[in-house]
């Protein structure tokens, strides 16, 4: 049963990552901000390989920030 919940969470994270990448691509922001957001997405992707629940939490926070217009500072 735990495996089923893990698979559901994996599917949810995968779907949210697709959505997040699409949102980042569509943003009208400086390239440095876009790169910072892409780095955050890469961190979430890497975290998903080792700690799926943590990756889901990180991704939820990132999606909330995107929805509320909070972006990282560009380099």
mmCIF file of C-alpha atoms in Angstrom:
data_model
loop_
_atom_site.group_PDB
_atom_site.id
_atom_site.type_symbol
_atom_site.label_atom_id
_atom_site.label_comp_id
_atom_site.label_asym_id
_atom_site.label_seq_id
_atom_site.Cartn_x
_atom_site.Cartn_y
_atom_site.Cartn_z
ATOM 1 C CA UNK A 1 0.000 0.000 0.000
ATOM 2 C CA UNK A 2 2.880 2.396 0.755
ATOM 3 C CA UNK A 3 4.196 1.816 -2.744
ATOM 4 C CA UNK A 4 0.865 2.977 -4.194
ATOM 5 C CA UNK A 5 0.976 6.213 -2.210
ATOM 6 C CA UNK A 6 4.610 6.719 -3.257
ATOM 7 C CA UNK A 7 3.633 6.267 -6.912
ATOM 8 C CA UNK A 8 0.765 8.741 -6.538
ATOM 9 C CA UNK A 9 3.103 11.290 -4.959
ATOM 10 C CA UNK A 10 5.651 10.723 -7.723
ATOM 11 C CA UNK A 11 2.930 11.361 -10.324
ATOM 12 C CA UNK A 12 1.813 14.510 -8.518
ATOM 13 C CA UNK A 13 5.374 15.848 -8.327
ATOM 14 C CA UNK A 14 5.998 15.033 -11.995
ATOM 15 C CA UNK A 15 2.814 16.838 -13.049
ATOM 16 C CA UNK A 16 3.643 19.851 -10.890
ATOM 17 C CA UNK A 17 7.179 20.003 -12.261
ATOM 18 C CA UNK A 18 5.780 20.125 -15.801
ATOM 19 C CA UNK A 19 3.421 22.910 -14.766
ATOM 20 C CA UNK A 20 6.194 24.827 -12.995
ATOM 21 C CA UNK A 21 8.498 24.613 -16.023
ATOM 22 C CA UNK A 22 5.692 25.930 -18.234
ATOM 23 C CA UNK A 23 5.038 28.816 -15.839
ATOM 24 C CA UNK A 24 8.710 29.755 -15.710
ATOM 25 C CA UNK A 25 8.962 29.668 -19.518
ATOM 26 C CA UNK A 26 5.936 31.974 -19.820
ATOM 27 C CA UNK A 27 7.164 34.585 -17.325
ATOM 28 C CA UNK A 28 8.190 38.003 -18.575
ATOM 29 C CA UNK A 29 11.226 38.356 -16.296
ATOM 30 C CA UNK A 30 14.930 39.083 -16.800
ATOM 31 C CA UNK A 31 17.001 36.120 -17.917
ATOM 32 C CA UNK A 32 18.862 36.075 -14.589
ATOM 33 C CA UNK A 33 15.579 35.560 -12.715
ATOM 34 C CA UNK A 34 14.551 32.810 -15.133
ATOM 35 C CA UNK A 35 17.886 31.086 -14.569
ATOM 36 C CA UNK A 36 17.451 31.297 -10.773
ATOM 37 C CA UNK A 37 13.996 29.754 -11.081
ATOM 38 C CA UNK A 38 15.340 26.996 -13.326
ATOM 39 C CA UNK A 39 18.025 26.245 -10.733
ATOM 40 C CA UNK A 40 15.295 25.911 -8.101
ATOM 41 C CA UNK A 41 13.458 23.471 -10.372
ATOM 42 C CA UNK A 42 16.648 21.460 -10.816
ATOM 43 C CA UNK A 43 17.088 21.290 -7.035
ATOM 44 C CA UNK A 44 13.539 19.981 -6.657
ATOM 45 C CA UNK A 45 14.140 17.410 -9.394
ATOM 46 C CA UNK A 46 17.331 16.216 -7.709
ATOM 47 C CA UNK A 47 15.602 16.092 -4.307
ATOM 48 C CA UNK A 48 12.844 13.928 -5.784
ATOM 49 C CA UNK A 49 15.383 11.195 -6.458
ATOM 50 C CA UNK A 50 16.309 10.944 -2.762
ATOM 51 C CA UNK A 51 13.439 12.371 -0.704
ATOM 52 C CA UNK A 52 10.165 12.582 -2.583
ATOM 53 C CA UNK A 53 8.091 14.116 0.252
ATOM 54 C CA UNK A 54 10.684 16.878 0.723
ATOM 55 C CA UNK A 55 10.711 17.535 -3.018
ATOM 56 C CA UNK A 56 6.909 17.812 -2.987
ATOM 57 C CA UNK A 57 7.075 20.373 -0.147
ATOM 58 C CA UNK A 58 9.759 22.392 -1.940
ATOM 59 C CA UNK A 59 7.775 22.339 -5.152
ATOM 60 C CA UNK A 60 4.581 23.413 -3.377
ATOM 61 C CA UNK A 61 6.452 26.402 -1.914
ATOM 62 C CA UNK A 62 7.936 27.297 -5.294
ATOM 63 C CA UNK A 63 4.533 27.079 -7.013
ATOM 64 C CA UNK A 64 3.004 29.298 -4.317
ATOM 65 C CA UNK A 65 5.791 31.838 -4.795
ATOM 66 C CA UNK A 66 5.251 31.803 -8.566
ATOM 67 C CA UNK A 67 1.494 32.227 -8.158
ATOM 68 C CA UNK A 68 2.021 35.156 -5.779
ATOM 69 C CA UNK A 69 4.631 36.824 -8.000
ATOM 70 C CA UNK A 70 7.561 36.293 -5.623
ATOM 71 C CA UNK A 71 10.681 35.642 -7.664
ATOM 72 C CA UNK A 72 14.319 35.210 -6.629
ATOM 73 C CA UNK A 73 16.793 37.960 -7.331
ATOM 74 C CA UNK A 74 18.846 37.441 -10.466
ATOM 75 C CA UNK A 75 22.644 37.318 -10.312
#
